């Protein structure tokens, strides 16, 4: 027994070294100006120091003008630089120079499974932030997608910590290599929008570290993230903005974070606890960290050494992010060709082909509807308001005043030109801001008149493209969806369309999972095109017409029904407050209401622990509509020749991918690991590596993917450290979490 424990401790120590080495592989810039910062702090008055610790305007915090230290300018949000606002309100400044590229939202980026394009995305965001005079991007948003109904699922990346973390690292490096600080958000466990301002998440240390904190840790250690935003909620009884465990013990001591922490807007609840626990900047006002903090220091409740440390952490970021002269900001056009190209390339790789069944045309002939064959298809009925709805703006929270957004209908018209007659009819009336204000449910019956017009168009067409899904009013910050059913009577419309024309392709426009049971049954082909940015319509048209082979993979599981989702199955979500009128903290801030601060505290026990998403469905053998990692192609890939070789860093997994088609395409190879002899509870398999690979028609390509030792560790609650349990590993490789044709064994 002693020998076994000693072995674990020795291996764990090696793992800690590996984690540290990983962090050092991307050296920090934050310590380059410590001597200069010492001089600045020694020259500052206490009042000047306090002035840096809270908002100056709605999206800026103060520098020290007399010492040549510029204000810090924040850019909202993670998928495009928000338009300029009036200094002390949420009203637009109505400039003509503050447009920006609308990049595909977080779930779309995650569907690419591409580190390369996540890096380009972060760099593109930075280039536009610089032109707009911004120092820090309020993003990436990297909370785990615990529930599919989450109002910001479209902003977040994935249900899996490794996929989220790898893309967060790439986005962070891209932005900061270009000179703009990121602000990782929302730290931590902000996994629902309903009651986020007064919910208390209860979770074990192991689940917290392995699932919910892991993407943040990776971005801090492996990309030297310079900023971080504290979430609205509590974790284990303490507000995130004053949570000693999260901000000091984990973030600064365990991970070695050297940068600055800002609050979510209106998310600070105290003065002494917040600043002592590690909060740097209260945004957007000074309720707690202005005069109240100054008085607390003068009264001896807060040491000036603590204030100096908080100022130092801000100055570290300020000194490496070159300030933009305010007279030069917003002077040049934003949303230029290079950034639009990045948005297009990400959108192309994000589109997920869920199914592409063959339709029996004649007794001896069957054909897939996609890609569209213009030799056979001469008329297309485009049905659904989502074919023409722009998604850059809508709902509550961040949006983008973009110079350009190509809708799906516009993309198809451009791609097909005069080759095909396209007829558009709306088919349904989308859920809008007026309905949202009246608290009407998105789940309405089909509009009889609009449905009749759609059926008439479908009967006359060679092919029907049905654009279903949500919009930015349905999926919005500040509230969660109450259902994943398709809104606006879309299921009823889909059943009517297939009776009129069996050649039906459904395109789901959404930021997260929806109930596709009906459209999946009636459609010969089914795609997900997300909220896909300024160039999303062009990217979708290229996929539909075969110019680009679809290569996106689901970054989250799509459940058959909401009751199958772990938080719903266990009854821990949704919560039911005694006061049904409890509002959202951010909406209250925008409307100048502070009543939410007195509202009832609600508990959110994460009783599923680490079994989030596919981990839960695999463990409990719950069937899903489409699994994590799923996504088809117009090409056919075969996997073969698996080899697993132990290395100092972990394992090298090599295999061959053969493109057995006449179509050049990209494939995302995924590597999952099982621990059949584990002494601690684990999911049946977990994603541990992945790689996007370009494979030409007929090509046979050898692929090698490394599994890092650090990613095989578990969090030991007694040691409060990552440890590696030695033993046998089962390695599985394939194209999704439930299509893993290769299987091998190894030891660690």
Coordinates of C-alpha atoms in Angstrom, one line a residue, residues 314-580:
X314 CA -3.4 46.8 -13.7
X315 CA -0.2 48.6 -14.6
X316 CA 1.4 45.3 -15.8
X317 CA -1.3 45.1 -18.5
X318 CA -1.3 48.8 -19.2
X319 CA 2.4 48.9 -19.8
X320 CA 2.4 46.1 -22.4
X321 CA -0.7 47.2 -24.3
X322 CA 0.2 50.2 -26.4
X323 CA -2.5 52.9 -25.8
X324 CA -4.2 54.3 -28.9
X325 CA -4.5 58.1 -29.1
X326 CA -8.2 58.8 -28.6
X327 CA -8.0 61.3 -31.5
X328 CA -6.9 58.5 -33.8
X329 CA -9.5 55.9 -32.6
X330 CA -12.5 55.3 -34.8
X331 CA -11.0 57.2 -37.7
X332 CA -10.4 54.3 -40.1
X333 CA -13.0 51.8 -41.5
X334 CA -13.3 48.5 -39.5
X335 CA -14.6 45.3 -41.0
X336 CA -12.0 45.2 -43.8
X337 CA -11.2 42.4 -46.2
X338 CA -8.7 40.6 -44.1
X339 CA -11.0 40.2 -41.1
X340 CA -14.0 39.4 -43.4
X341 CA -11.8 36.6 -44.9
X342 CA -11.2 35.2 -41.4
X343 CA -14.9 35.3 -40.6
X344 CA -15.6 33.5 -43.9
X345 CA -13.0 30.8 -43.3
X346 CA -14.3 30.1 -39.8
X347 CA -17.8 30.0 -41.0
X348 CA -16.9 27.5 -43.8
X349 CA -15.4 25.1 -41.3
X350 CA -18.1 25.5 -38.7
X351 CA -21.1 24.3 -40.7
X352 CA -22.1 20.8 -39.5
X353 CA -23.8 18.3 -41.8
X354 CA -25.9 16.2 -39.5
X355 CA -27.4 13.9 -42.1
X356 CA -27.4 13.5 -45.9
X357 CA -29.6 10.5 -46.7
X358 CA -30.1 9.2 -50.2
X359 CA -33.5 9.8 -51.7
X360 CA -34.9 7.0 -53.9
X361 CA -35.5 8.7 -57.3
X362 CA -36.2 5.7 -59.4
X363 CA -36.4 2.0 -58.8
X364 CA -32.7 1.5 -59.3
X365 CA -31.4 5.0 -58.4
X366 CA -30.9 6.9 -55.2
X367 CA -29.3 10.3 -54.7
X368 CA -28.3 12.6 -51.9
X369 CA -29.9 16.1 -52.1
X370 CA -26.6 17.7 -51.1
X371 CA -24.5 19.1 -52.7
X372 CA -27.1 20.8 -54.9
X373 CA -26.8 19.5 -58.5
X374 CA -27.7 22.4 -60.8
X375 CA -28.1 19.9 -63.7
X376 CA -31.1 18.4 -61.9
X377 CA -32.3 21.3 -59.7
X378 CA -33.7 24.3 -61.7
X379 CA -35.9 25.8 -59.0
X380 CA -35.5 26.1 -55.2
X381 CA -38.0 27.2 -52.6
X382 CA -36.2 28.9 -49.8
X383 CA -38.6 28.8 -46.8
X384 CA -38.2 30.4 -43.4
X385 CA -37.5 33.8 -42.0
X386 CA -34.1 32.7 -40.8
X387 CA -33.0 32.8 -44.4
X388 CA -33.2 36.6 -44.3
X389 CA -32.7 37.4 -40.6
X390 CA -29.5 39.1 -39.6
X391 CA -28.0 37.9 -36.4
X392 CA -25.3 40.5 -35.6
X393 CA -27.7 42.3 -33.2
X394 CA -30.7 41.1 -31.1
X395 CA -31.7 40.3 -27.6
X396 CA -29.8 41.6 -24.5
X397 CA -26.0 42.0 -24.4
X398 CA -23.2 42.3 -26.8
X399 CA -23.9 42.8 -30.5
X400 CA -22.0 44.1 -33.5
X401 CA -22.9 47.1 -35.8
X402 CA -21.4 45.4 -38.8
X403 CA -20.8 46.9 -42.2
X404 CA -21.9 43.8 -43.9
X405 CA -23.8 40.6 -43.1
X406 CA -24.6 38.2 -45.9
X407 CA -27.8 36.4 -45.2
X408 CA -28.4 32.8 -46.4
X409 CA -30.7 33.9 -49.1
X410 CA -28.2 36.5 -50.4
X411 CA -25.5 33.9 -50.4
X412 CA -27.6 31.4 -52.4
X413 CA -28.6 34.1 -54.9
X414 CA -25.0 35.0 -55.4
X415 CA -23.8 31.4 -55.7
X416 CA -26.4 30.1 -58.0
X417 CA -27.0 33.3 -60.1
X418 CA -29.1 32.6 -63.1
X419 CA -28.6 28.8 -63.0
X420 CA -31.5 28.2 -60.6
X421 CA -34.8 30.1 -60.0
X422 CA -35.0 30.9 -56.3
X423 CA -38.3 31.7 -54.6
X424 CA -38.4 33.0 -51.1
X425 CA -41.3 32.9 -48.7
X426 CA -41.1 33.5 -44.9
X427 CA -43.2 30.5 -43.8
X428 CA -43.3 31.7 -40.2
X429 CA -43.1 34.9 -38.3
X430 CA -39.9 34.9 -36.2
X431 CA -39.9 35.6 -32.5
X432 CA -39.1 39.4 -32.1
X433 CA -38.2 42.0 -29.6
X434 CA -41.9 43.0 -29.3
X435 CA -42.8 39.5 -28.3
X436 CA -39.8 39.3 -25.9
X437 CA -41.0 42.5 -24.2
X438 CA -44.4 41.0 -23.7
X439 CA -43.0 37.8 -22.3
X440 CA -44.7 35.7 -25.0
X441 CA -43.3 32.2 -25.5
X442 CA -41.4 31.6 -28.7
X443 CA -43.3 28.3 -29.0
X444 CA -46.3 29.5 -31.0
X445 CA -48.6 27.8 -33.5
X446 CA -47.8 28.1 -37.2
X447 CA -49.3 31.0 -39.0
X448 CA -51.9 29.4 -41.3
X449 CA -51.5 32.0 -44.1
X450 CA -47.7 32.0 -44.1
X451 CA -47.7 28.2 -44.0
X452 CA -50.1 28.0 -47.0
X453 CA -47.8 30.3 -49.0
X454 CA -44.8 28.1 -48.1
X455 CA -46.5 24.9 -49.1
X456 CA -47.6 26.4 -52.4
X457 CA -44.0 27.4 -53.2
X458 CA -42.7 24.0 -52.1
X459 CA -45.0 22.1 -54.5
X460 CA -43.6 24.1 -57.4
X461 CA -39.9 23.7 -56.6
X462 CA -37.4 21.0 -57.5
X463 CA -35.8 21.4 -54.0
X464 CA -36.9 22.9 -50.7
X465 CA -34.4 24.6 -48.4
X466 CA -36.2 25.1 -45.0
X467 CA -34.4 27.6 -42.7
X468 CA -35.5 26.7 -39.1
X469 CA -34.0 27.4 -35.7
X470 CA -33.7 30.4 -33.4
X471 CA -32.7 34.0 -33.6
X472 CA -30.8 36.4 -31.3
X473 CA -34.1 37.3 -29.6
X474 CA -34.7 33.7 -28.6
X475 CA -31.1 33.0 -27.5
X476 CA -30.1 36.0 -25.4
X477 CA -28.0 37.1 -22.4
X478 CA -30.1 37.6 -19.3
X479 CA -32.5 34.7 -19.7
X480 CA -32.4 31.0 -20.6
X481 CA -34.7 29.3 -23.0
X482 CA -37.5 27.5 -21.4
X483 CA -37.6 24.9 -24.1
X484 CA -35.4 23.6 -26.9
X485 CA -38.5 23.1 -29.2
X486 CA -38.3 24.9 -32.5
X487 CA -40.1 28.3 -32.2
X488 CA -42.9 29.8 -34.3
X489 CA -44.6 26.6 -35.3
X490 CA -41.6 25.4 -37.3
X491 CA -42.3 21.7 -36.6
X492 CA -45.9 22.0 -38.0
X493 CA -44.6 23.8 -41.0
X494 CA -41.9 21.2 -41.7
X495 CA -44.5 18.4 -41.7
X496 CA -46.6 20.4 -44.2
X497 CA -43.6 21.0 -46.4
X498 CA -42.5 17.4 -46.7
X499 CA -46.1 16.5 -47.8
X500 CA -45.7 19.0 -50.5
X501 CA -42.2 18.0 -51.6
X502 CA -40.1 15.2 -50.3
X503 CA -36.9 16.8 -51.5
X504 CA -36.5 18.7 -48.2
X505 CA -33.3 20.0 -46.7
X506 CA -33.5 21.7 -43.3
X507 CA -30.9 24.2 -42.2
X508 CA -30.9 24.9 -38.4
X509 CA -29.8 28.5 -37.6
X510 CA -29.1 28.5 -33.9
X511 CA -26.4 29.0 -31.3
X512 CA -27.1 25.8 -29.4
X513 CA -29.1 22.6 -29.6
X514 CA -32.7 22.6 -30.5
X515 CA -35.2 19.7 -30.6
X516 CA -34.8 18.4 -34.1
X517 CA -36.9 15.2 -33.7
X518 CA -39.5 16.4 -36.3
X519 CA -37.2 18.0 -38.9
X520 CA -34.8 15.1 -38.6
X521 CA -37.6 12.7 -39.4
X522 CA -39.0 14.6 -42.4
X523 CA -35.7 16.0 -43.9
X524 CA -33.5 14.1 -46.3
X525 CA -30.6 16.4 -45.3
X526 CA -30.0 18.4 -42.1
X527 CA -27.3 21.0 -41.4
X528 CA -26.4 23.4 -38.6
X529 CA -25.2 26.8 -39.6
X530 CA -25.1 28.6 -36.2
X531 CA -25.0 32.4 -35.8
X532 CA -22.3 32.5 -38.4
X533 CA -21.1 36.0 -38.8
X534 CA -20.8 38.6 -41.5
X535 CA -19.9 36.0 -44.2
X536 CA -22.1 33.2 -42.9
X537 CA -24.5 33.3 -45.9
X538 CA -21.7 33.0 -48.4
X539 CA -20.1 30.1 -46.4
X540 CA -23.5 28.3 -46.2
X541 CA -24.1 28.7 -49.9
X542 CA -20.7 27.3 -50.7
X543 CA -21.4 24.2 -48.6
X544 CA -24.9 23.7 -50.0
X545 CA -23.6 23.9 -53.6
X546 CA -20.5 21.8 -53.0
X547 CA -17.8 24.4 -53.5
X548 CA -16.8 23.5 -49.9
X549 CA -17.2 20.2 -48.3
X550 CA -18.8 20.5 -44.8
X551 CA -16.3 19.7 -42.1
X552 CA -17.8 21.2 -38.9
X553 CA -18.2 18.9 -35.8
X554 CA -20.7 19.4 -33.0
X555 CA -18.9 21.0 -30.0
X556 CA -21.8 19.9 -27.8
X557 CA -24.2 16.9 -27.7
X558 CA -27.6 17.4 -29.2
X559 CA -30.1 15.6 -26.8
X560 CA -33.3 14.0 -28.0
X561 CA -35.2 15.8 -25.4
X562 CA -34.5 18.3 -22.7
X563 CA -35.4 15.9 -19.9
X564 CA -32.3 13.8 -20.9
X565 CA -29.9 16.7 -20.0
X566 CA -28.2 15.9 -16.7
X567 CA -29.2 19.1 -14.8
X568 CA -32.8 18.5 -15.9
X569 CA -32.7 14.8 -15.3
X570 CA -31.5 15.4 -11.7
X571 CA -33.9 18.2 -11.0
X572 CA -31.2 20.8 -10.2
X573 CA -32.2 23.1 -13.0
X574 CA -34.3 25.2 -13.4
X575 CA -34.5 26.8 -10.0
X576 CA -37.9 28.2 -8.7
X577 CA -37.6 31.4 -6.7
X578 CA -40.3 32.4 -4.2
X579 CA -40.5 35.7 -6.0
X580 CA -41.4 35.0 -9.6

